[in-house]
Each structure stands twice: as C-alpha cells, then as structure tokens.
Coordinates of C-alpha atoms and ligand atoms in Angstrom, one line a residue:
M1 CA 195.3 107.2 88.0
S2 CA 196.9 109.7 86.2
T3 CA 197.6 112.7 88.1
D4 CA 197.6 115.2 85.6
S5 CA 195.1 118.1 86.0
N6 CA 194.6 118.1 82.4
D7 CA 194.5 114.4 81.2
P8 CA 190.7 113.6 80.8
S9 CA 191.6 110.1 81.7
G10 CA 192.1 111.7 85.4
Q11 CA 189.2 111.0 88.1
G12 CA 187.7 112.0 91.2
L13 CA 190.2 113.4 93.5
A14 CA 192.9 114.1 90.8
R15 CA 190.8 116.2 88.9
G16 CA 191.7 119.5 88.7
L17 CA 194.6 119.6 90.6
T18 CA 195.5 122.9 92.4
N19 CA 198.6 124.3 90.7
Y20 CA 201.8 124.1 92.6
G21 CA 204.3 123.4 89.8
D22 CA 204.1 120.2 90.5
R23 CA 201.1 117.6 90.5
D24 CA 202.5 114.6 91.6
F25 CA 202.9 116.6 95.3
A26 CA 199.9 118.5 94.8
L27 CA 197.5 114.8 94.3
Y28 CA 199.8 113.5 97.6
L29 CA 198.7 117.0 99.5
R30 CA 195.2 116.9 98.5
R31 CA 194.7 113.5 99.3
S32 CA 196.1 113.8 102.5
F33 CA 194.4 116.8 103.4
A34 CA 190.8 114.4 102.3
R35 CA 192.6 112.1 104.6
S36 CA 192.2 114.4 107.9
M37 CA 188.2 114.2 107.1
G38 CA 188.4 110.4 107.7
Y39 CA 188.4 108.6 104.0
S40 CA 190.1 105.6 103.8
E41 CA 192.4 104.9 100.8
A42 CA 189.8 102.6 99.0
M43 CA 187.1 105.6 99.3
L44 CA 189.7 108.2 98.2
A45 CA 190.2 106.3 94.8
R46 CA 186.7 106.1 94.0
P47 CA 185.0 108.5 91.3
V48 CA 183.4 111.7 93.3
V49 CA 179.9 112.5 92.8
G50 CA 179.6 116.2 94.0
I51 CA 176.5 117.0 95.6
V52 CA 175.7 120.7 95.6
D53 CA 173.6 121.5 98.9
T54 CA 171.5 124.7 99.1
S55 CA 170.1 124.2 102.6
S56 CA 169.5 127.2 104.4
G57 CA 168.0 128.6 107.6
Y58 CA 166.6 131.2 105.0
N59 CA 164.8 128.8 103.1
N60 CA 162.2 126.9 104.2
C61 CA 161.4 124.7 100.7
H62 CA 164.8 123.5 101.6
R63 CA 164.5 122.4 105.0
N64 CA 163.7 118.8 104.0
L65 CA 167.6 118.4 101.9
P66 CA 169.7 117.5 104.9
E67 CA 167.4 114.1 105.0
V68 CA 167.2 114.1 100.6
I69 CA 171.2 114.7 100.5
E70 CA 171.7 111.7 102.8
A71 CA 169.8 110.0 100.0
V72 CA 171.9 110.7 97.2
K73 CA 175.0 110.0 99.2
R74 CA 173.8 106.3 99.7
G75 CA 173.2 105.9 96.1
V76 CA 176.5 107.2 95.5
I77 CA 178.3 104.7 97.7
A78 CA 176.2 102.2 96.5
A79 CA 176.9 102.6 93.3
G80 CA 180.9 102.9 94.0
G81 CA 181.2 106.1 94.2
L82 CA 182.6 108.8 97.0
P83 CA 179.9 111.5 97.3
I84 CA 181.1 114.9 98.3
V85 CA 178.5 117.4 99.3
F86 CA 179.8 121.2 98.9
P87 CA 177.4 124.5 100.0
T88 CA 176.3 126.9 97.5
I89 CA 174.1 130.0 97.4
S90 CA 170.7 129.4 98.1
L91 CA 168.0 131.7 97.3
G92 CA 164.7 131.8 99.7
E93 CA 161.9 133.5 97.7
V94 CA 160.2 135.5 100.3
F95 CA 163.8 136.1 102.2
L96 CA 165.1 138.6 99.8
T97 CA 165.3 142.0 98.6
P98 CA 164.4 143.5 96.3
T99 CA 163.7 140.2 94.5
S100 CA 165.4 136.9 94.3
L101 CA 165.9 137.2 90.5
K102 CA 168.8 140.0 90.9
Y103 CA 170.7 136.6 92.3
R104 CA 169.6 134.0 90.1
N105 CA 172.7 134.7 88.1
L106 CA 174.8 135.2 91.3
M107 CA 173.9 131.7 92.5
A108 CA 174.3 130.4 88.6
L109 CA 178.0 131.9 88.5
D110 CA 178.5 130.1 92.3
T111 CA 177.6 126.9 91.2
E112 CA 179.2 126.4 87.9
E113 CA 182.6 127.6 89.2
M114 CA 182.1 125.5 92.3
I115 CA 181.9 122.4 89.9
R116 CA 184.2 123.5 87.3
A117 CA 186.9 124.2 90.7
Q118 CA 186.2 121.2 92.7
P119 CA 187.5 117.7 91.9
M120 CA 184.2 115.7 90.9
D121 CA 183.3 113.3 87.8
A122 CA 179.3 114.2 87.8
V123 CA 176.8 116.5 90.1
V124 CA 173.9 116.2 91.9
A125 CA 172.2 119.6 92.2
V126 CA 169.9 120.0 94.7
G127 CA 167.0 122.7 95.1
G128 CA 163.5 124.0 94.7
C129 CA 162.7 127.3 95.6
D130 CA 161.6 129.7 92.2
K131 CA 165.0 130.6 91.6
T132 CA 167.3 127.7 92.3
V133 CA 166.2 125.5 90.0
P134 CA 166.7 127.7 86.9
A135 CA 170.2 128.8 88.8
Q136 CA 171.1 125.4 88.9
L137 CA 170.2 124.7 85.5
M138 CA 172.1 127.1 84.0
A139 CA 174.9 126.2 85.9
L140 CA 175.0 122.1 85.0
A141 CA 174.4 123.7 81.3
S142 CA 177.6 125.8 81.1
A143 CA 179.9 123.6 83.4
G144 CA 179.6 120.8 81.6
K145 CA 179.7 117.9 83.7
P146 CA 177.2 114.8 83.6
A147 CA 174.8 115.9 86.5
V148 CA 170.7 115.5 87.6
Q149 CA 168.7 117.9 88.8
L150 CA 167.3 116.9 92.2
L151 CA 164.1 118.5 93.0
A152 CA 163.1 119.4 97.0
G153 CA 159.8 118.5 95.9
P154 CA 156.0 120.5 96.6
M155 CA 154.6 121.4 100.3
L156 CA 151.8 119.2 101.0
T157 CA 148.2 121.1 101.8
S158 CA 146.6 122.2 104.9
G159 CA 143.5 123.2 106.2
Y160 CA 141.5 126.0 107.2
R161 CA 137.4 125.3 107.7
G162 CA 136.6 122.8 105.5
E163 CA 139.5 124.9 102.5
R164 CA 142.1 123.0 101.8
L165 CA 145.2 125.8 101.9
G166 CA 148.2 125.7 100.2
A167 CA 150.7 128.3 99.2
C168 CA 150.7 130.6 97.2
T169 CA 147.6 130.8 94.8
D170 CA 145.8 130.7 98.5
C171 CA 147.9 133.6 100.0
R172 CA 146.6 135.8 97.2
R173 CA 143.1 134.7 97.5
F174 CA 142.6 135.3 101.1
W175 CA 144.9 138.5 100.7
A176 CA 142.5 140.0 97.8
R177 CA 139.7 139.1 100.3
Y178 CA 141.0 141.0 103.3
R179 CA 141.4 144.1 101.3
A180 CA 138.1 143.8 100.0
G181 CA 137.2 144.1 103.9
E182 CA 135.9 140.3 103.5
I183 CA 137.9 138.8 106.2
D184 CA 139.3 140.7 109.3
K185 CA 142.3 140.6 110.6
A186 CA 142.5 137.9 113.1
E187 CA 141.2 136.0 110.4
I188 CA 143.9 136.1 108.2
Q189 CA 146.5 135.9 110.8
T190 CA 144.7 132.1 110.9
V191 CA 145.3 132.3 106.9
E192 CA 148.7 133.3 107.8
S193 CA 150.1 130.4 109.6
R194 CA 148.1 127.3 107.8
L195 CA 149.2 128.4 104.2
A196 CA 152.8 126.9 104.1
T197 CA 153.0 123.7 106.6
T198 CA 155.2 121.5 105.3
A199 CA 158.7 121.4 104.3
G200 CA 158.9 121.8 100.2
T201 CA 158.1 124.3 97.6
C202 CA 155.0 126.1 96.6
A203 CA 152.0 123.6 96.4
V204 CA 150.5 124.7 93.0
M205 CA 151.9 125.1 89.9
G206 CA 154.0 128.1 90.3
T207 CA 157.5 128.8 89.3
A208 CA 159.2 126.5 91.4
S209 CA 156.5 123.5 90.4
T210 CA 156.6 124.2 86.8
M211 CA 160.7 124.6 86.7
A212 CA 160.8 121.1 88.4
A213 CA 158.5 119.9 85.7
I214 CA 160.9 121.6 83.0
A215 CA 164.1 120.2 84.3
E216 CA 162.3 116.6 84.3
T217 CA 161.2 117.1 80.4
L218 CA 164.3 118.5 80.1
G219 CA 165.4 115.2 80.9
L220 CA 168.4 116.6 83.4
A221 CA 165.6 115.4 86.3
L222 CA 165.1 111.7 86.9
P223 CA 161.9 110.0 85.4
G224 CA 158.8 110.4 87.7
T225 CA 160.8 112.7 89.9
A226 CA 159.5 116.3 89.7
A227 CA 156.0 116.5 91.7
I228 CA 157.2 113.6 94.3
P229 CA 156.2 115.7 97.4
A230 CA 158.6 117.0 99.7
V231 CA 157.7 114.6 102.9
H232 CA 157.0 111.6 101.1
A233 CA 159.6 108.7 101.4
D234 CA 159.5 108.5 97.5
R235 CA 161.8 111.9 97.7
L236 CA 164.6 109.7 99.2
R237 CA 164.2 106.8 96.8
A238 CA 164.6 109.8 93.9
G239 CA 167.6 111.1 95.6
E240 CA 169.3 107.6 96.1
A241 CA 168.0 106.9 92.6
S242 CA 169.4 110.2 91.7
G243 CA 173.1 109.8 93.3
I244 CA 173.0 106.4 91.1
A245 CA 172.0 108.0 88.1
A246 CA 175.2 110.7 88.3
L247 CA 177.7 108.1 88.5
E248 CA 175.9 106.2 85.2
A249 CA 176.5 109.7 83.7
A250 CA 179.6 110.0 84.0
K251 CA 180.7 106.4 83.0
N252 CA 178.7 107.3 80.0
G253 CA 180.3 111.1 79.4
L254 CA 176.3 111.8 78.9
T255 CA 176.4 116.2 79.5
P256 CA 173.7 118.5 79.7
D257 CA 174.6 119.8 76.6
K258 CA 173.7 116.3 75.3
L259 CA 169.9 116.8 76.4
I260 CA 169.5 120.5 76.3
T261 CA 168.9 120.7 72.8
P262 CA 166.4 122.7 70.5
K263 CA 164.5 119.7 70.6
S264 CA 164.2 119.5 74.4
V265 CA 163.8 123.1 74.9
E266 CA 160.4 123.2 72.4
N267 CA 159.6 119.9 74.7
A268 CA 159.8 122.2 77.7
L269 CA 158.1 124.6 76.5
T270 CA 155.0 122.7 75.6
V271 CA 155.1 121.0 79.0
L272 CA 154.8 124.6 80.2
L273 CA 152.0 125.4 78.3
A274 CA 150.3 122.2 79.3
V275 CA 151.1 122.9 82.8
G276 CA 149.5 126.2 82.8
G277 CA 152.9 126.7 84.1
S278 CA 154.5 130.2 86.0
T279 CA 155.2 133.1 83.6
N280 CA 158.4 133.1 84.9
A281 CA 159.5 129.7 83.4
V282 CA 159.7 132.0 80.0
L283 CA 162.2 133.9 81.5
H284 CA 164.1 131.1 83.0
L285 CA 164.1 128.7 79.7
A286 CA 165.4 131.9 77.6
A287 CA 168.5 131.7 80.2
I288 CA 168.7 127.9 80.4
A289 CA 169.0 127.6 76.5
G290 CA 170.8 130.9 76.2
R291 CA 173.9 128.9 78.1
V292 CA 174.1 126.1 75.3
G293 CA 173.5 128.9 72.4
I294 CA 169.7 128.5 71.6
A295 CA 167.3 131.3 71.7
L296 CA 164.0 131.1 72.7
D297 CA 161.7 132.6 70.0
L298 CA 158.9 134.2 71.7
D299 CA 156.9 133.6 68.0
R300 CA 157.2 130.3 68.2
L301 CA 156.0 130.2 71.8
N302 CA 152.9 131.3 70.6
L303 CA 152.5 128.2 67.7
L304 CA 152.9 126.3 70.4
S305 CA 150.5 127.9 72.4
D306 CA 147.8 127.8 69.4
R307 CA 148.2 124.0 69.7
T308 CA 148.9 122.7 72.9
P309 CA 145.9 122.5 75.3
V310 CA 146.1 123.5 79.1
I311 CA 145.5 119.6 80.6
V312 CA 146.3 119.9 84.0
D313 CA 143.8 121.1 86.2
L314 CA 146.2 122.9 88.8
K315 CA 145.8 125.8 91.0
P316 CA 146.3 128.8 89.8
T317 CA 144.6 128.2 86.9
G318 CA 142.4 124.9 87.8
Q319 CA 141.6 123.5 91.3
H320 CA 144.1 120.9 92.7
Y321 CA 147.2 120.9 94.2
M322 CA 150.7 119.5 93.2
E323 CA 150.1 116.7 95.7
D324 CA 147.5 115.8 93.2
L325 CA 149.6 115.6 90.3
F326 CA 151.7 113.4 91.9
A327 CA 148.6 111.1 92.9
A328 CA 147.4 111.0 89.6
G329 CA 150.6 109.8 87.6
G330 CA 152.9 113.2 88.0
V331 CA 154.9 114.7 85.1
G332 CA 154.9 111.2 83.8
A333 CA 150.9 111.4 83.1
V334 CA 151.4 114.7 81.3
L335 CA 154.2 113.4 79.4
R336 CA 152.5 111.0 78.0
E337 CA 149.4 112.9 77.2
L338 CA 151.2 115.2 75.0
K339 CA 153.2 112.6 73.2
P340 CA 151.8 113.5 70.2
L341 CA 153.7 117.3 70.3
L342 CA 156.6 116.1 72.0
H343 CA 159.9 115.2 70.2
L344 CA 160.3 112.0 71.8
D345 CA 164.2 111.1 70.4
C346 CA 165.6 113.8 73.0
L347 CA 167.7 112.0 75.4
T348 CA 166.9 111.7 78.8
I349 CA 170.1 111.3 81.9
T350 CA 169.4 107.8 82.3
G351 CA 170.5 106.9 78.8
E352 CA 167.1 106.7 77.4
T353 CA 165.3 109.0 75.0
L354 CA 162.1 110.6 75.8
G355 CA 159.8 108.2 74.0
E356 CA 161.6 105.2 75.5
R357 CA 160.9 106.5 78.8
L358 CA 157.2 106.7 77.9
D359 CA 156.6 103.2 76.9
K360 CA 157.3 102.3 80.0
G361 CA 155.5 102.5 83.5
D362 CA 151.5 101.3 84.1
G363 CA 150.3 104.2 82.2
W364 CA 148.0 105.3 85.3
V365 CA 146.4 108.7 85.3
D366 CA 143.6 110.6 87.3
R367 CA 141.6 112.4 85.0
K368 CA 140.2 114.7 86.8
V369 CA 143.6 116.2 87.4
V370 CA 145.4 115.3 84.2
R371 CA 142.7 115.8 81.4
P372 CA 143.0 113.6 77.8
L373 CA 144.4 115.7 75.0
N374 CA 141.3 115.5 72.6
D375 CA 138.9 116.5 76.1
P376 CA 141.7 119.3 77.7
Y377 CA 140.7 121.7 80.2
L378 CA 141.4 124.4 78.5
P379 CA 141.9 124.3 74.5
Y380 CA 144.8 126.6 74.6
G381 CA 147.8 126.9 76.0
G382 CA 148.3 128.7 79.0
L383 CA 150.7 131.5 77.8
V384 CA 150.9 133.7 75.0
A385 CA 153.6 136.7 73.7
L386 CA 152.3 140.2 73.0
F387 CA 154.1 142.0 70.8
G388 CA 153.5 145.8 69.6
S389 CA 154.4 149.6 70.0
L390 CA 154.3 149.3 73.7
A391 CA 156.2 146.0 73.5
P392 CA 158.3 145.5 70.5
G393 CA 160.6 143.5 72.0
G394 CA 157.5 141.1 73.3
A395 CA 155.6 141.0 76.3
I396 CA 154.2 137.3 78.1
F397 CA 150.3 136.7 79.2
K398 CA 149.4 134.3 81.1
R399 CA 145.6 133.7 79.5
S400 CA 145.1 130.6 81.4
A401 CA 144.6 132.5 84.5
A402 CA 143.1 135.6 83.2
D403 CA 139.4 137.1 82.7
T404 CA 138.4 136.5 79.0
K405 CA 136.2 139.4 79.4
L406 CA 139.3 141.6 79.3
F407 CA 141.2 140.3 76.5
E408 CA 139.8 142.2 73.7
R409 CA 139.8 146.4 74.7
E410 CA 140.9 149.5 74.7
G411 CA 141.5 151.4 77.8
R412 CA 142.8 154.8 79.9
A413 CA 146.5 154.3 81.2
V414 CA 146.7 155.3 84.6
V415 CA 150.4 155.3 85.6
F416 CA 152.4 154.5 88.4
D417 CA 156.1 155.5 88.2
G418 CA 157.6 152.4 90.0
L419 CA 156.8 150.8 93.0
E420 CA 157.0 153.2 95.6
D421 CA 154.6 155.6 94.0
L422 CA 152.5 152.4 93.1
A423 CA 152.7 151.8 97.0
R424 CA 151.9 155.8 97.7
R425 CA 148.6 155.9 95.4
I426 CA 147.0 152.5 94.8
D427 CA 144.9 153.4 97.6
D428 CA 144.2 156.4 97.7
P429 CA 140.6 157.2 97.8
A430 CA 141.2 160.2 95.4
L431 CA 143.0 158.1 92.5
D432 CA 141.0 159.1 89.4
V433 CA 140.9 155.4 88.3
T434 CA 137.3 153.4 86.8
P435 CA 137.2 149.5 86.3
D436 CA 137.8 149.8 82.8
D437 CA 141.0 151.7 83.4
F438 CA 144.5 149.9 82.4
L439 CA 146.7 150.1 85.5
V440 CA 150.3 150.4 84.2
M441 CA 153.4 150.5 86.5
K442 CA 156.7 151.3 84.7
G443 CA 160.4 151.3 85.8
A444 CA 160.2 147.6 87.7
G445 CA 162.2 146.0 84.6
P446 CA 165.3 143.9 84.6
T447 CA 167.5 147.6 84.1
S448 CA 165.6 149.1 86.8
A449 CA 166.4 149.7 90.2
S450 CA 164.2 146.7 92.0
C451 CA 165.3 144.1 89.6
M452 CA 162.5 142.8 88.2
P453 CA 160.3 141.7 90.9
E454 CA 157.2 140.2 91.0
A455 CA 155.3 142.9 91.6
G456 CA 153.3 142.8 88.3
Y457 CA 150.3 141.6 89.6
L458 CA 149.1 145.1 90.7
P459 CA 146.6 145.2 93.5
I460 CA 142.8 146.3 92.6
P461 CA 142.6 149.7 93.9
T462 CA 140.8 149.6 97.5
K463 CA 138.0 151.6 96.6
L464 CA 137.2 149.2 93.5
A465 CA 137.9 146.1 95.5
R466 CA 135.7 147.1 98.0
A467 CA 133.3 148.1 95.3
G468 CA 133.4 144.2 94.1
V469 CA 136.2 144.3 91.4
K470 CA 138.0 141.5 90.9
D471 CA 140.3 142.0 88.0
M472 CA 141.4 144.7 86.0
V473 CA 144.0 144.7 82.8
R474 CA 147.7 145.4 84.6
I475 CA 150.6 146.3 82.6
S476 CA 154.8 146.1 83.4
D477 CA 157.5 145.5 82.7
A478 CA 158.1 143.3 86.3
R479 CA 157.6 139.8 86.7
M480 CA 154.5 137.7 88.5
S481 CA 154.8 135.1 91.1
G482 CA 153.6 131.7 89.3
T483 CA 151.4 131.3 91.9
A484 CA 149.4 134.9 91.0
F485 CA 146.5 135.3 88.1
G486 CA 144.1 138.4 87.1
T487 CA 144.8 140.1 83.3
V488 CA 148.2 141.2 83.8
V489 CA 150.8 141.7 81.2
L490 CA 154.3 141.3 81.7
H491 CA 158.0 141.4 80.8
V492 CA 157.3 144.5 78.5
T493 CA 160.4 144.5 76.4
P494 CA 162.3 146.8 76.5
D495 CA 161.9 147.7 79.5
A496 CA 161.1 151.0 81.0
A497 CA 164.5 152.1 82.3
S498 CA 166.4 151.5 79.4
G499 CA 163.8 153.7 77.6
G500 CA 161.7 151.6 76.3
P501 CA 158.0 152.7 75.2
L502 CA 157.0 151.8 78.4
A503 CA 158.7 154.5 79.7
K504 CA 157.0 157.1 78.1
V505 CA 153.6 156.1 78.7
R506 CA 151.3 158.8 80.9
S507 CA 148.3 158.7 82.7
G508 CA 145.6 159.2 80.2
D509 CA 146.9 157.9 77.5
R510 CA 145.1 155.2 75.4
I511 CA 146.2 151.2 75.5
R512 CA 144.6 148.4 73.5
L513 CA 145.4 145.3 74.3
S514 CA 144.0 142.0 71.6
V515 CA 145.2 138.8 73.0
A516 CA 143.4 137.1 69.8
D517 CA 146.0 139.5 67.5
R518 CA 148.8 139.1 70.1
R519 CA 149.3 142.6 70.4
I520 CA 149.8 145.9 73.0
D521 CA 149.9 148.8 71.4
L522 CA 150.4 152.8 72.6
L523 CA 147.8 154.6 70.8
V524 CA 149.9 157.8 70.7
A525 CA 151.1 159.7 68.2
D526 CA 155.2 159.4 67.3
E527 CA 155.5 163.0 67.3
E528 CA 154.0 163.1 71.0
L529 CA 156.5 160.1 72.0
V530 CA 159.7 161.8 71.0
R531 CA 159.3 165.2 72.6
R532 CA 159.0 163.1 75.9
P533 CA 162.4 162.9 78.0
L534 CA 163.4 159.4 79.0
P535 CA 164.1 159.1 82.7
R536 CA 167.6 159.2 84.0
Q537 CA 168.9 156.3 86.1
A538 CA 171.9 155.8 88.3
R539 CA 174.5 153.9 88.0
P540 CA 175.4 151.9 91.0
S541 CA 179.2 152.4 91.7
R542 CA 180.6 149.3 93.1
G543 CA 179.8 145.6 93.9
Y544 CA 177.7 143.0 92.5
D545 CA 175.0 146.1 91.9
R546 CA 177.5 147.1 89.4
L547 CA 178.3 143.9 87.9
Y548 CA 174.4 143.6 87.2
A549 CA 173.6 146.9 86.0
R550 CA 176.2 146.3 83.5
E551 CA 175.6 143.1 82.2
I552 CA 172.0 142.7 82.8
T553 CA 170.4 141.3 79.9
Q554 CA 166.2 141.9 78.6
A555 CA 163.6 139.4 79.4
D556 CA 164.2 138.3 76.0
K557 CA 167.3 137.2 76.4
G558 CA 166.2 135.5 79.9
C559 CA 167.6 138.6 82.0
D560 CA 170.8 135.9 82.0
F561 CA 174.2 138.4 82.5
D562 CA 175.3 138.5 78.9
F563 CA 178.5 137.3 80.0
L564 CA 177.3 133.8 80.7
R565 CA 175.5 133.5 77.8
A566 CA 177.1 130.9 75.5
N567 CA 177.0 133.8 72.5
P568 CA 177.0 137.1 74.4
D569 CA 176.1 140.2 72.2
F570 CA 179.5 141.8 73.4
P571 CA 182.5 139.1 73.4
Ligands
FES601 FE1 159.9 128.1 97.6 FE2 157.5 129.1 96.6 S1 158.7 129.9 98.2 S2 158.9 127.2 96.0

C-alpha cells in the first residue's frame, strides 16, 4: 500500500496523511493510534467508508440515526470495507435561531472539509431534516469523493378525533383554527402532543421530503429509498445497501460531479414540480447545482412548470402523507410516470442510468396517490417564478398550494418592516387592512439580520381570520415552510436589506400580481421611488455572523456563500 498522501493509488487509512515531514512515520503513527480503537491489522488494511452522523439531541427528526448507522456499518463490513463514523453539525429545523438556513452553509462547509481532511475512500452522508440534506448534497458535490446520500425517512402519521395528523401541514391548519377562535387552548395543546409522534422527517411533501425526492432523482440516494418511513425495517435495509453501494462507487470512481449535471438538475426540477414540492427546494437546488458550476435558470423553471403537471396527491398540495407515497410505489413510481419528461441517460450511484433503473421493478402504483400523466392532480407544475419591477431577480410562487381566485389582481400594500414590526401590529384591531389588501413584509431576506426565515407565510390578521378570511396575497423576501399553503409570493430578489425595490414599498402603494403573466409589479413611478431612502443595516463585527454577512448570495444563487460556489463572483 502506498504511503504517499498525494498518490491516488493510496487507499483507506493511507489517504491524506498528517504532515510530519516523514510519510512512513505518519502512517505508522496513524495505524498505531487506530489500533488503540481495537481494530485488527486486516480491518485497517480495508478501504474506508466514512459515515456522516448527524444524530443530535437537538434534532428529533434524526432520532433513528443510531440504528440506521449500524445498518450502514453492517453493509460496509459485509462488502469488505472499514466503516468509520464521524459527527458533523446537525440542523434540527425548529431548534435554531434565527433560522436553520443561516447554518446550512456552515454545515456544508464542516461536512465538505471533514470528508476532505479525514482518510476515506467513499462516504455515506446520513441526514434528513430540512437543511441537512441540502447541506450534505452541497458538501458531497464539492468534496469530490464517491458518495451516497442516505435519508432519515419520514415520520408516520398519528390520529386525533378520527382525523389523521402529520407534521407539519396539520400543525398550521390547527394553528389557523386556533387563531380564528374555532378551537380552544386545551384542544390545541392536545393537538400539539399528537403532531409529531415518531422519529423521522415531516410527514408531508415539505422541504425534507422534497429534498429526499431530489436526492433520489439526482442519483445520489439509492433507488427506492427516499420515501421509506424512518421506522420501517426497509430503512435499515436501505442503510445496509447504501454502505455496500458507497464501496462499489469508490471502486468505480463514481463521484457526485458525474451525477449532478445540467440534465439531472433539470430532472430534479421536473420532479420538484410534479410532486408539488417545497419552494425551499428551488433555493437548495440552485446551491447544489452552483457547487458544480451549473446555474439554475428560473425562466427554464417556468417552461418546465408549464409542461409538468402535479401528479402526486400529497399534503400540502393534496390529501395524502409520505407513508402513503411509500406504499404507492415511492419516488420510483413518480419517476416512471414522468419518464417522457426526464433525461433517462443520467447516471445514478449504482452505475446504472435512470432509464435502466426505471425499466426494473414490478411497476406497482397506487393511482390514488400517484396519478397518471394524462390524468394529473393538477394540470400544471407546483411552482412558478415571477418577475417584474418588484422582483427583477425573480420571486417564487407555489401555485399548487394557493387560492386561484387571488392569482390575477391588484391590491393596496399593507407593509410590515421586518419580523418584529409584523409581530407587533398584525393582530392590532386598529390595523388598516381589508381582505383585498396585499400583506407585504420586507427586511426578511438572505442579507437581513434575520437571515431569510420561513416567515413568508404571514398570518392572516386576527380580525380578518375571525371574520372567516382564509387566504390573502402575501409578499416578502422571506421563505416559507414546505408544509405551508396560501397565496404567498416568496424569495423576492434582490432582497430589501440589499437595497432591492422591495425596500421602497410603503403602505398604500399599489401592487399587481399576475400568475398568468408571471409578473409581480410595484405600481409606483420611478421618480417617486428615487426619492425614497434606502434603509441602513449594521454589519456584524465578528465570527460566523461576519462571514455570513460578507459572503451570502441572493436567492437566485441559492443563498450559498459566494466563495463556496464553483464559479464565485469575486474569486
Ligand atoms: Fe425536521 Fe420537518 S422539522 S423535517
């Protein structure tokens, strides 16, 4: 075995030696310390599969990872490798402030560098919660090692008075009912205890499930693994198989850049549209693609959206849950249905093309959940990009989860200057607002101090909610949870904190929304806008906040750090 850390023929623990100026000494020392962990010489001579462990007491969605990781280790050992588990940052969606997106790039950087710095021939990245999968896919794309993405899997649903409950579309549905005075405190507390009852990621087509479907479509997660529930025995078998596949990918030199290509990214967009997936996935896919030098074109998203119907009946767009999609045939059933719209020559981690993969299997599909292409759930794709004077760099709109009656209209802006202003005034009985107004929040984009939280689903003002108003046009530079629904325009780019047009909107201005024309326009004369001053923002002086403020890109570039992209704007 070569002891040269730069020698590509070196494998396993001989890779990437610590620099003491004496390579033989470095390997001798490394083996000696590895032996202190009780490995035999034979084990230490094996190729190494690193396993990224994102278990954390702050991440309920990853509660099953210890068992899943044991299964991955089993697979690696059975295939002749040495599994070595290592921890990275874990991002539990609801345990982070101000928002998990702020730390996605930090997790991606941690994961990329630990894959690069430690000796391994391949890697299995185990994650699931909203930001962990995009962070890991970004890291895998940049680290350049043969890699498999293994998902935590979705939660199972629970029940409440004869209704199925699953995080987190039902979380929002019941909260809206509570705000409207339809249910009382005791009832909402009971619901709170039943929304999330097993390990795993949110039970609907939220960001986690959307990113799982995208990981399988890109070919980085093994076929058939995205939708397996977290607590199902198949999830453990997927773990075993992922360990074996990682070792095989190492033998074949199958690195992520061979899987993440313009064609596979377009396939991922098609799947995102067809499953009625999360708006966040547009952001994450732009960041993942940007790691290998591929730009995500929002005009192309619109073209794809016009030809790609929503074929999956899952919340928040439809009625079912992820466990139903698994039983209905999983992401494979969706991909099979979409075959005429996909690039079938894309490689997957098994070495097969997507087309070869889809030619296998029994073809079982439950048509209640996965509809045929010629009889879809909705005739058009779930998402569109809007452009116009309010969003020259684009905005994202989830038309599959919005009220079509609100798609073509002009309204008076009722403006909130950031999250604190929103919290202070939204329920004020004196707020000057009608159901026909457009609620606008600015100062919640990627360059703001709040770091683009999932706050774009502005609550309906209590006085309107109690009068029966269920939806209004809402516009912001923030994001929205993939589990939410409503006529909500998000990711307005450039954001207000960077001086985009949104910064200049005032209450009383008129705004026109046309989903048909893909437009969002501020109907204020240029001469008037020039007179309006831009807000000033304090710059953080140190630490991660400073790095974030200096390097964060806008939503159209996926909010990645510029220096982590394959083609940074400022090299
Ligand atoms: Fe982890 Fe929803 S909170 S996936």
